[in-house]
Short mmCIF file of C-alpha atoms and ligand atoms in Angstrom, two decimals:
data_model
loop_
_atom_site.label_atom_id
_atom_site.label_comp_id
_atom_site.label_asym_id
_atom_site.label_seq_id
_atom_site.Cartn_x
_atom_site.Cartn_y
_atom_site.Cartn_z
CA UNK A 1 13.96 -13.75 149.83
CA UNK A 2 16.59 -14.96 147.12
CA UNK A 3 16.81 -10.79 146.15
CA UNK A 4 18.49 -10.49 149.54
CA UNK A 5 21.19 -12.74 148.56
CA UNK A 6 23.85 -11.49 146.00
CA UNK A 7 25.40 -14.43 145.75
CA UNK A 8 22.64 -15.97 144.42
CA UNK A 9 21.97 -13.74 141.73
CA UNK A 10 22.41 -15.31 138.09
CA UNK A 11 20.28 -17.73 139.01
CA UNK A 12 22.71 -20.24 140.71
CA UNK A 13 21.24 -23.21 142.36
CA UNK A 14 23.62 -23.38 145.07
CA UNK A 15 23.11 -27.05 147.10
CA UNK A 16 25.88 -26.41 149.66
CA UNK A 17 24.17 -24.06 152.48
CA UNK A 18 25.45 -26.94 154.41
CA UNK A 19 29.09 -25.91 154.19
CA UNK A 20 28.55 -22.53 154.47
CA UNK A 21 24.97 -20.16 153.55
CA UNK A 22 25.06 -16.87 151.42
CA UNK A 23 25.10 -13.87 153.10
CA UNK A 24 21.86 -11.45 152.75
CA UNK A 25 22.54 -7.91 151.92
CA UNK A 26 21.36 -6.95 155.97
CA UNK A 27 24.42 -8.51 156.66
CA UNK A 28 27.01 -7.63 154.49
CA UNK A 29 25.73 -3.58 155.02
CA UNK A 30 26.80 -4.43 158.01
CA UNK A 31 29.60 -5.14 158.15
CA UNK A 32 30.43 -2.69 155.60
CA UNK A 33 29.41 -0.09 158.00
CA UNK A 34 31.65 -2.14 161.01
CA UNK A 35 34.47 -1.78 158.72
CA UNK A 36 34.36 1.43 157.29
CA UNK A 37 31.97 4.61 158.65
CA UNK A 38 31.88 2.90 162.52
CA UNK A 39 35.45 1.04 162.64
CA UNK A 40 37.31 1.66 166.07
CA UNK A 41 38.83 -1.25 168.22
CA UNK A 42 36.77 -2.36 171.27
CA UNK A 43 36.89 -2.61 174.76
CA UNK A 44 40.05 0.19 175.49
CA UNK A 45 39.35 2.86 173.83
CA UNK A 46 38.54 5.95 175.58
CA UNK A 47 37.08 8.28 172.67
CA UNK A 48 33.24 7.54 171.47
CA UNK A 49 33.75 5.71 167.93
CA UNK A 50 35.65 3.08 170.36
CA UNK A 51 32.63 3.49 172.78
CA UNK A 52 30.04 2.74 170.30
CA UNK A 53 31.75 -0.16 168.89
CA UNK A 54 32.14 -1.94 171.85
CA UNK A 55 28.40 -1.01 172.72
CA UNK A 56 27.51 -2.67 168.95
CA UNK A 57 30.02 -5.44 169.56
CA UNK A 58 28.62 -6.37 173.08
CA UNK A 59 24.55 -5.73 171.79
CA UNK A 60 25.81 -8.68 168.84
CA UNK A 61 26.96 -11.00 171.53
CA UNK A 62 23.28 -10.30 173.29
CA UNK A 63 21.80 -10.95 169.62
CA UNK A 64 23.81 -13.86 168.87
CA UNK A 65 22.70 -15.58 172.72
CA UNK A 66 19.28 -14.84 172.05
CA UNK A 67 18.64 -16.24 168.85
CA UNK A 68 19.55 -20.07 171.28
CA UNK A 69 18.14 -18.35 174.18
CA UNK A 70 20.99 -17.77 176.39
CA UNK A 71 21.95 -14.60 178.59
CA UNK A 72 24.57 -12.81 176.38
CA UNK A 73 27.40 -13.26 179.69
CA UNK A 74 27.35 -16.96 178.99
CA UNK A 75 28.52 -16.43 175.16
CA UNK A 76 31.98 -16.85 173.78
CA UNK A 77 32.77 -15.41 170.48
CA UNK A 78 35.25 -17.77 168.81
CA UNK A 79 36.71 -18.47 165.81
CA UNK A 80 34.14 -21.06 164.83
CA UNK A 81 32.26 -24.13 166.13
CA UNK A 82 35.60 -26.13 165.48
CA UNK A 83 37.37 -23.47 168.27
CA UNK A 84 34.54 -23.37 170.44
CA UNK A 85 34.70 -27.48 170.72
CA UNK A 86 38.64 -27.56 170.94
CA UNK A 87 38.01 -25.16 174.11
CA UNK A 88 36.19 -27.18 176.20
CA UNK A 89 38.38 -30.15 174.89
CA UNK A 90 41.36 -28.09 176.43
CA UNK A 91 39.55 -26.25 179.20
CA UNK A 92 36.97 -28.51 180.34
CA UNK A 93 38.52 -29.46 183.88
CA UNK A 94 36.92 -33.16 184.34
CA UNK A 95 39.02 -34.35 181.85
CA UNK A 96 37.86 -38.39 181.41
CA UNK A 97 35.47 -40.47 178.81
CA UNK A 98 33.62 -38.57 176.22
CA UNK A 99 31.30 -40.14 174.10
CA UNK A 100 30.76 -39.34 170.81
CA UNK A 101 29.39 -41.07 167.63
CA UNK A 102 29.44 -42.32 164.22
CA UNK A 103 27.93 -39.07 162.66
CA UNK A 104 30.45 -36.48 163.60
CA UNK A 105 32.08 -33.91 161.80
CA UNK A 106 36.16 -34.42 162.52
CA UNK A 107 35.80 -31.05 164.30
CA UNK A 108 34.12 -32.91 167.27
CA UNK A 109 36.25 -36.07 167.16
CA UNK A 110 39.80 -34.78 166.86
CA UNK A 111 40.00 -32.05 169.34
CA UNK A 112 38.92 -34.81 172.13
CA UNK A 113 41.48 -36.77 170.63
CA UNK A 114 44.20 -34.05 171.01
CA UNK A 115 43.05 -32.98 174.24
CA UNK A 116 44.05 -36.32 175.60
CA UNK A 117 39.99 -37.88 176.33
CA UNK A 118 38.97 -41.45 175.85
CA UNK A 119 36.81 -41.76 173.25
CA UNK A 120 33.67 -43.87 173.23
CA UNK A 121 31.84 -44.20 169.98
CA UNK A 122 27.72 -44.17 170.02
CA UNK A 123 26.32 -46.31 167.12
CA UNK A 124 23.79 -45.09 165.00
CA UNK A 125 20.61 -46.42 164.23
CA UNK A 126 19.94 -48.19 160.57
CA UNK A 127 18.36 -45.29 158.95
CA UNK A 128 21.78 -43.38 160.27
CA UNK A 129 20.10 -41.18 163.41
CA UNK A 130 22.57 -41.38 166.88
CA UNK A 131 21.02 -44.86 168.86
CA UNK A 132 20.54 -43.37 171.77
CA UNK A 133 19.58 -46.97 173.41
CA UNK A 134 23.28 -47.90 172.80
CA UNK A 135 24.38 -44.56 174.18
CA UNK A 136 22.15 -46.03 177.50
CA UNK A 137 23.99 -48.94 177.64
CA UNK A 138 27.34 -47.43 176.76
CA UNK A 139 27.48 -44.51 179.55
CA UNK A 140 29.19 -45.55 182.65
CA UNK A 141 30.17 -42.97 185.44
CA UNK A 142 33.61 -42.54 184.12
CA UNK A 143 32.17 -40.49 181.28
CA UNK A 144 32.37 -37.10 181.91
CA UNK A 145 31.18 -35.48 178.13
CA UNK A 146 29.12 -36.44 175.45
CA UNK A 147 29.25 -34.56 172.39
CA UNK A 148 26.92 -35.05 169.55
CA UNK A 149 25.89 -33.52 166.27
CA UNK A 150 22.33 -32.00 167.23
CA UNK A 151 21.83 -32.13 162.90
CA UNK A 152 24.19 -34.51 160.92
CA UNK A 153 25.90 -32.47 158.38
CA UNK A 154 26.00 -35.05 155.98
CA UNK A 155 22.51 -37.60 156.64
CA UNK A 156 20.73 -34.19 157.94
CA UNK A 157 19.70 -36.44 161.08
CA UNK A 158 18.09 -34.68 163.95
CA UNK A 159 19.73 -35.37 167.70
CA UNK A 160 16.57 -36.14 170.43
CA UNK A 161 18.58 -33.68 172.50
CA UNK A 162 16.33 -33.98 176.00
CA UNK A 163 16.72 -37.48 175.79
CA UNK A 164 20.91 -37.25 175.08
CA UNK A 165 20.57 -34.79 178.21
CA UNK A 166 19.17 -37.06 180.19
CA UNK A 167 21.45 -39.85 179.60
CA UNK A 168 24.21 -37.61 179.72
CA UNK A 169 22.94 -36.22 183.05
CA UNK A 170 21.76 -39.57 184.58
CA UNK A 171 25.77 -40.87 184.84
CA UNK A 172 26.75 -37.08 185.71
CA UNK A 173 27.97 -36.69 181.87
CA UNK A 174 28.09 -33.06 180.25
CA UNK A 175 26.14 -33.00 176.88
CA UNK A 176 27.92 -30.95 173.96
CA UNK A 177 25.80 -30.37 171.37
CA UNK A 178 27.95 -29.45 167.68
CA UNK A 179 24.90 -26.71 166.82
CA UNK A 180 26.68 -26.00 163.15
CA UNK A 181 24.18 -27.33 161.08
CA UNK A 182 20.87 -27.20 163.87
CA UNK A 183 21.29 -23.31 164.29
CA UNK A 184 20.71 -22.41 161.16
CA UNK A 185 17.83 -25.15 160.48
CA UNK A 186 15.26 -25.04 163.72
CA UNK A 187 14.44 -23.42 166.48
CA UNK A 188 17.63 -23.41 169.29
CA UNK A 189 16.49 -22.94 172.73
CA UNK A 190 19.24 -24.35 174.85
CA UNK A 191 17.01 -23.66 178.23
CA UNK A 192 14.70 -25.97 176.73
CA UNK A 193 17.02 -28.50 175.14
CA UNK A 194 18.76 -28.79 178.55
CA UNK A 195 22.26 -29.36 176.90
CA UNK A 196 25.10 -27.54 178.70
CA UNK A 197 28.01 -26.50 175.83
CA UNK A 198 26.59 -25.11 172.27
CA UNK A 199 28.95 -24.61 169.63
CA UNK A 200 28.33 -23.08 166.50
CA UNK A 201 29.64 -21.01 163.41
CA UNK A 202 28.32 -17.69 161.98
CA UNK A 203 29.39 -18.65 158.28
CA UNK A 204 26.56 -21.65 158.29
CA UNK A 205 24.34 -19.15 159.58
CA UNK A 206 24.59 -16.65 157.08
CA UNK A 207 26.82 -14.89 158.85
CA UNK A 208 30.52 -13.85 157.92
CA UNK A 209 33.15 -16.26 158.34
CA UNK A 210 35.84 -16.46 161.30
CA UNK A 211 33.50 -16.74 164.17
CA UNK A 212 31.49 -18.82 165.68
CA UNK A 213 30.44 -19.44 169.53
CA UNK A 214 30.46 -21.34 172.47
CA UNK A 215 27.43 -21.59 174.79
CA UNK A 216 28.07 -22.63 178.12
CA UNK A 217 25.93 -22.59 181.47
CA UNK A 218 27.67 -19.75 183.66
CA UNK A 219 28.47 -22.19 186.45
CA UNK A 220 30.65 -24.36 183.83
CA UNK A 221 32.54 -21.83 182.44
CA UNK A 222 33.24 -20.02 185.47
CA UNK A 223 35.06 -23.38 187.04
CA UNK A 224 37.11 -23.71 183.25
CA UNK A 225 40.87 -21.94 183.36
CA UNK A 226 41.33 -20.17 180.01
CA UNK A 227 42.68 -21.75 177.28
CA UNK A 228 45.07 -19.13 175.33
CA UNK A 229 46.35 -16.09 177.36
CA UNK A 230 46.98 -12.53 175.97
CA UNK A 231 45.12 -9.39 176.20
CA UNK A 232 41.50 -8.33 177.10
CA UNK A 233 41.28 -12.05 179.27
CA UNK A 234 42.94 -10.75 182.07
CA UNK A 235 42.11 -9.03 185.17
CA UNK A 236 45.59 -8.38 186.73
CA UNK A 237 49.20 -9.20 185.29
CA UNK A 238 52.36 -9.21 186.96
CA UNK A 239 55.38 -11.68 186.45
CA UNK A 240 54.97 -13.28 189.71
CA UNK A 241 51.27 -13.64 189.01
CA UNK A 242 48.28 -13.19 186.94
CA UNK A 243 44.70 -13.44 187.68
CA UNK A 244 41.98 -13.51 184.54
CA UNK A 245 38.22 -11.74 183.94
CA UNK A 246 35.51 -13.71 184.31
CA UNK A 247 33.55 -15.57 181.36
CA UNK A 248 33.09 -14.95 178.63
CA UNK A 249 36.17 -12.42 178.13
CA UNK A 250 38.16 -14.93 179.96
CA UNK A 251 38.40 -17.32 176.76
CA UNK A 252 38.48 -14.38 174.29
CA UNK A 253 42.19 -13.44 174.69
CA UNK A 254 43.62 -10.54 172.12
CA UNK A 255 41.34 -8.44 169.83
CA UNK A 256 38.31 -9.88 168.74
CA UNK A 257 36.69 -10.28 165.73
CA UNK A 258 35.07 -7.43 165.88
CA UNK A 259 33.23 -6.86 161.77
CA UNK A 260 32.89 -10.59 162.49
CA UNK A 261 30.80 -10.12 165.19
CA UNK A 262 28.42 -7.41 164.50
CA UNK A 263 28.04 -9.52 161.10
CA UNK A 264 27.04 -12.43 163.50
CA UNK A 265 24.63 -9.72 165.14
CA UNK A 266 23.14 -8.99 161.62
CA UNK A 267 22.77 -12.76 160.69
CA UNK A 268 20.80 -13.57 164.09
CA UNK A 269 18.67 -11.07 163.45
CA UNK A 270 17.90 -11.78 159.89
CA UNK A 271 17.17 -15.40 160.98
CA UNK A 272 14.97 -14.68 163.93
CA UNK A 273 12.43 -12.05 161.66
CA UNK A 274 12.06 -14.61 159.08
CA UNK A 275 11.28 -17.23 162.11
CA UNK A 276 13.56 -21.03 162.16
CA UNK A 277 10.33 -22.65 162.71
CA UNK A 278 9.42 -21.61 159.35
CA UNK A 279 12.80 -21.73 158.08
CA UNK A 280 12.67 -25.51 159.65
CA UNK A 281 8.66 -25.84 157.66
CA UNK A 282 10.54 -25.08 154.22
CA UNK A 283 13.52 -26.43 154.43
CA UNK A 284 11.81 -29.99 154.99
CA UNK A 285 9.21 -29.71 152.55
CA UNK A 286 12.02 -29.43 149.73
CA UNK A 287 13.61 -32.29 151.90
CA UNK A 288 10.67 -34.35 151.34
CA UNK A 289 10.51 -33.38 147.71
CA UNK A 290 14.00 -34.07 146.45
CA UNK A 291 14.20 -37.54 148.36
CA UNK A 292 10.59 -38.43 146.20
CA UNK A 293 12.39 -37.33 143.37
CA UNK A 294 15.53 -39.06 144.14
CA UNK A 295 13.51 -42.39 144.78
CA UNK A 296 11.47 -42.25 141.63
CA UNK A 297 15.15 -43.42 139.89
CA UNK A 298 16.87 -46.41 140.42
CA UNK A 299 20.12 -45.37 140.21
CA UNK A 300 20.31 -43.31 143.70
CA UNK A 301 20.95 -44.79 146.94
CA UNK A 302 19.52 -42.34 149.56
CA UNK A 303 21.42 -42.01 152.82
CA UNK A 304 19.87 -40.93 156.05
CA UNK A 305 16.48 -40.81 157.67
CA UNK A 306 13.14 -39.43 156.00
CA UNK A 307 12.92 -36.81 158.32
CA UNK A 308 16.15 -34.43 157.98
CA UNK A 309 17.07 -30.83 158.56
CA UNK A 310 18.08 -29.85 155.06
CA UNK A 311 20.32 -31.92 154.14
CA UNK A 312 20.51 -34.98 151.59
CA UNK A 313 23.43 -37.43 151.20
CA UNK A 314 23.36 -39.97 148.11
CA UNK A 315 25.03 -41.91 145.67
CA UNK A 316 24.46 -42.59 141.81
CA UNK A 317 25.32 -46.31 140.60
CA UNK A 318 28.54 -45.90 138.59
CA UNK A 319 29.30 -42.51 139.01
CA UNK A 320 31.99 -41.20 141.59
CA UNK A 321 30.33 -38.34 143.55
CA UNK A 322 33.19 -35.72 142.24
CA UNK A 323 32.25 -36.31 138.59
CA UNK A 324 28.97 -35.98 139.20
CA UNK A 325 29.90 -32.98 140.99
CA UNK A 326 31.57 -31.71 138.37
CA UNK A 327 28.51 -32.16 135.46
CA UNK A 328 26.12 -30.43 137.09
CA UNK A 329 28.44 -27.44 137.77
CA UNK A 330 28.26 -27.21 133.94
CA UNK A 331 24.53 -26.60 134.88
CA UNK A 332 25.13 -24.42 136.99
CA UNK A 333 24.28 -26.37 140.33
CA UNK A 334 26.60 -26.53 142.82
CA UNK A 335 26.52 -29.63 145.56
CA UNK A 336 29.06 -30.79 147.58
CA UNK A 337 31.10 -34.01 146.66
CA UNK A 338 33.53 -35.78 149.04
CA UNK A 339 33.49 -37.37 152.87
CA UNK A 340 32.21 -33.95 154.59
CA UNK A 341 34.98 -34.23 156.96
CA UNK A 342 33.01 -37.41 158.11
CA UNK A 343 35.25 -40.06 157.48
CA UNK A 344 34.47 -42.15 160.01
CA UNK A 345 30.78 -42.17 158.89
CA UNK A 346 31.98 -43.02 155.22
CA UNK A 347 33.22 -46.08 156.77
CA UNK A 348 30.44 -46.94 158.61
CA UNK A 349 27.97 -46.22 155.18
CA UNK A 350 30.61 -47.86 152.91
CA UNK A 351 31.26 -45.34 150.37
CA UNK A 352 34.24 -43.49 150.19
CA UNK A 353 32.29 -40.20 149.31
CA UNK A 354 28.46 -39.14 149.13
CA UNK A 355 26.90 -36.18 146.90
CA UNK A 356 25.29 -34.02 149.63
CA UNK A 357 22.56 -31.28 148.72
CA UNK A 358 22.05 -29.29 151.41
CA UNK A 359 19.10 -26.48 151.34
CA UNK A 360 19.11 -22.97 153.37
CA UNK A 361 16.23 -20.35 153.41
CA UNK A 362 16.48 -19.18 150.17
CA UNK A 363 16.04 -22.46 148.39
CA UNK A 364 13.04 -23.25 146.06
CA UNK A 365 11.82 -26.34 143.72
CA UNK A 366 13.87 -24.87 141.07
CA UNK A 367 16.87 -25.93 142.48
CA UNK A 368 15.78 -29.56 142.60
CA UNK A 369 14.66 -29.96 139.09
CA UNK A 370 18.07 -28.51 137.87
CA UNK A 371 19.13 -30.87 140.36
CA UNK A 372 17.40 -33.84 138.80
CA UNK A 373 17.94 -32.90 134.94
CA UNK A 374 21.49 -32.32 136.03
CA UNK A 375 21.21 -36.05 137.06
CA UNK A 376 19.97 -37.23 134.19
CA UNK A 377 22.25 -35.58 131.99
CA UNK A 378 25.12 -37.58 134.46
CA UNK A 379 23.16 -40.69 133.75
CA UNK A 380 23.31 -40.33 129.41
CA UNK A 381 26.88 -39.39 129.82
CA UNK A 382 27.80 -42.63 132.15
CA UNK A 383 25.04 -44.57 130.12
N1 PMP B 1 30.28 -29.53 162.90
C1 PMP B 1 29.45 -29.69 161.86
C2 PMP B 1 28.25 -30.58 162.00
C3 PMP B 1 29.72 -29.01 160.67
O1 PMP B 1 28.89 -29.16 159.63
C4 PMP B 1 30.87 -28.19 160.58
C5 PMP B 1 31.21 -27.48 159.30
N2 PMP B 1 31.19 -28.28 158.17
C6 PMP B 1 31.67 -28.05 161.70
C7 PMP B 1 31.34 -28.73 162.84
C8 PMP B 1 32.88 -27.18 161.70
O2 PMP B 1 32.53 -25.85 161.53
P1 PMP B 1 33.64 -24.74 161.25
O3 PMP B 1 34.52 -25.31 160.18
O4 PMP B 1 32.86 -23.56 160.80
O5 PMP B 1 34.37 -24.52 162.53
#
């Protein structure tokens, strides 16, 4: 599978699918092909190129739904999971408590915070999942949302979403689930899962960057107002008064993303044929294997639970995450250094930064041993 990726080609051991995956070749053709042979706006025009687009455009937003197995009308293309959870900050009409936890990206704490919510923080357990039994005794009726990270981005922790739901639903609480990192990691069924917003982004996906989505249950989107106003979210405008389409082109106001979104098309396709549940299989066995590795020295704190989705945070006694960052770049491994827009979470683990490597689909044992002699190499140069 690594021939499909370009950007992998030189042999690069690239540790930061977490931030955002390489793009196979399916989906880069295209969006060549969006952009060049097939380019037309969508949605007004009257002549066929503009016809087929729109038909292309519309068939990714059916793509993009099925791959968490939603109806394509109750998907909004937006700029990114960060957009899609600022929308239903904004838009969401039972403005009141949301709770939220430890874990989350600042992309699911600051928009609440803008928006004007009360926030509630959920706990996490010691080996750094969400404690759901404090989130029981934490939910009152006042609480209208929780939103929670259904994977950590930086422990790789994996949400019990029906039992979230049910808490949620139990004090008549919303549950958001932040899909960035989940999507791209396990199977997404969001029937199943019984959670009622689903953000995600298409970059994390390996899809192109500058759109993401927002899953919402039809009935809760049809009672939000849009957010931004402009063109294509409208039904009727006049100065004295203006009424709006229905979801979802009532939160997509002006042009859309439209090479973005076929792109996204491409990417849920390329995802599904391969399978997430043996994306999921893979991307835990090298999981598994890097934390043995990691464990075998006794210089690495791990963070986070055994069982993660791709992702592992740690530390190396005496050496600040950036420079060891830096040394194995020289080695041609790339990892991610720094608080993973987590701050709050640094906090809570005491560290000011972790060293994160974060797997995708393409990701073999190579990787970790020029991981681990990268490591050592850290560990003459520190002494
Ligand atoms: N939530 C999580 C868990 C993430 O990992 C990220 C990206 N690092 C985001 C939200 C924000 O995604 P984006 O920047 O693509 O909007």
């Amino acid at each position: 599978m690594r021939a499909d990726f370009p950007g992998l080609a030189g042999g690069w051991h690239y540790l930061d699918s977490a931030a955002t995956a390489q793009k196979p070749q399916a989906v880069i053709d295209a969006c060549t092909a969006a952009l060049g042979r097939d380019y037309a706006t969508v949605h007004r025009g009257v002549y066929a190129r503009s016809a087929e687009m729109t038909l292309a455009f519309e068939a990714a937003r059916g793509k993009v739904a099925g791959l968490i197995g939603a109806p394509a009308n109750e998907l909004i293309f937006t700029r990114g999971a960060t957009e899609a959870i600022n929308l239903v900050a904004y838009s969401y009409p039972a403005k009141g408590r949301v709770l939220l936890s430890v874990l989350e990206h600042h992309s699911n704490i600051v928009p609440w915070q803008l928006a004007g919510w009360q926030v509630d923080v959920c706990p996490l357990t010691a080996d750094g999942r969400i404690d759901l039994d404090a989130a029981e005794a934490m939910l009152t009726a006042e609480h209208t949302m929780v939103s929670l990270a259904h994977v950590s981005n930086v422990l790789g922790s994996i949400l019990d979403v029906p039992r979230a739901a049910a808490l949620a639903h139990r004090v008549g609480a919303k549950l958001l689930l932040d899909g960035c990192q989940a999507v791209a990691r396990l199977p997404v069924d969001v029937v199943a899962l019984g959670c009622d917003f689903y953000a995600f982004s298409a970059h994390k996906l390996y899809g192109p960057t500058g759109i993401g989505a927002l899953w919402g249950r039809a009935e809760l989107l049809d009672a939000m107002p849009p957010w931004q106003g402009g063109g294509a979210m409208i039904d009727r405008v006049t100065f004295e008064r203006t009424t709006y389409a229905a979801a979802p082109q009532r939160f997509e106001a002006g042009t859309p993303a439209i090479v973005e979104a076929i792109g996204f098309g491409a990417a849920a396709n390329y995802v599904q044929a391969i399978g997430l549940a043996e994306i999921h299989v893979h991307e835990a066995a090298l999981v598994a294997q890097l934390r043995g590795e990691l464990r075998k020295r006794n210089d690495i704190t791990l963070f986070g639970p055994e069982e993660s989705a791709g992702i592992v945070s740690f530390a190396m006694d005496g050496v600040h995450p950036h420079d060891l960052g830096t040394i194995l770049d020289e080695e041609g491994v790339a990892i991610r250094a720094g608080h993973h827009c987590a701050q709050p979470l640094m906090d809570h683990l005491g560290v000011p930064a972790t060293a994160r490597a974060s797997f995708g689909l393409y990701s073999e044992a190579s990787d970790i041993a020029a991981l681990m002699a990268g490591i050592e190499r850290t560990r003459r140069i520190f002494g």
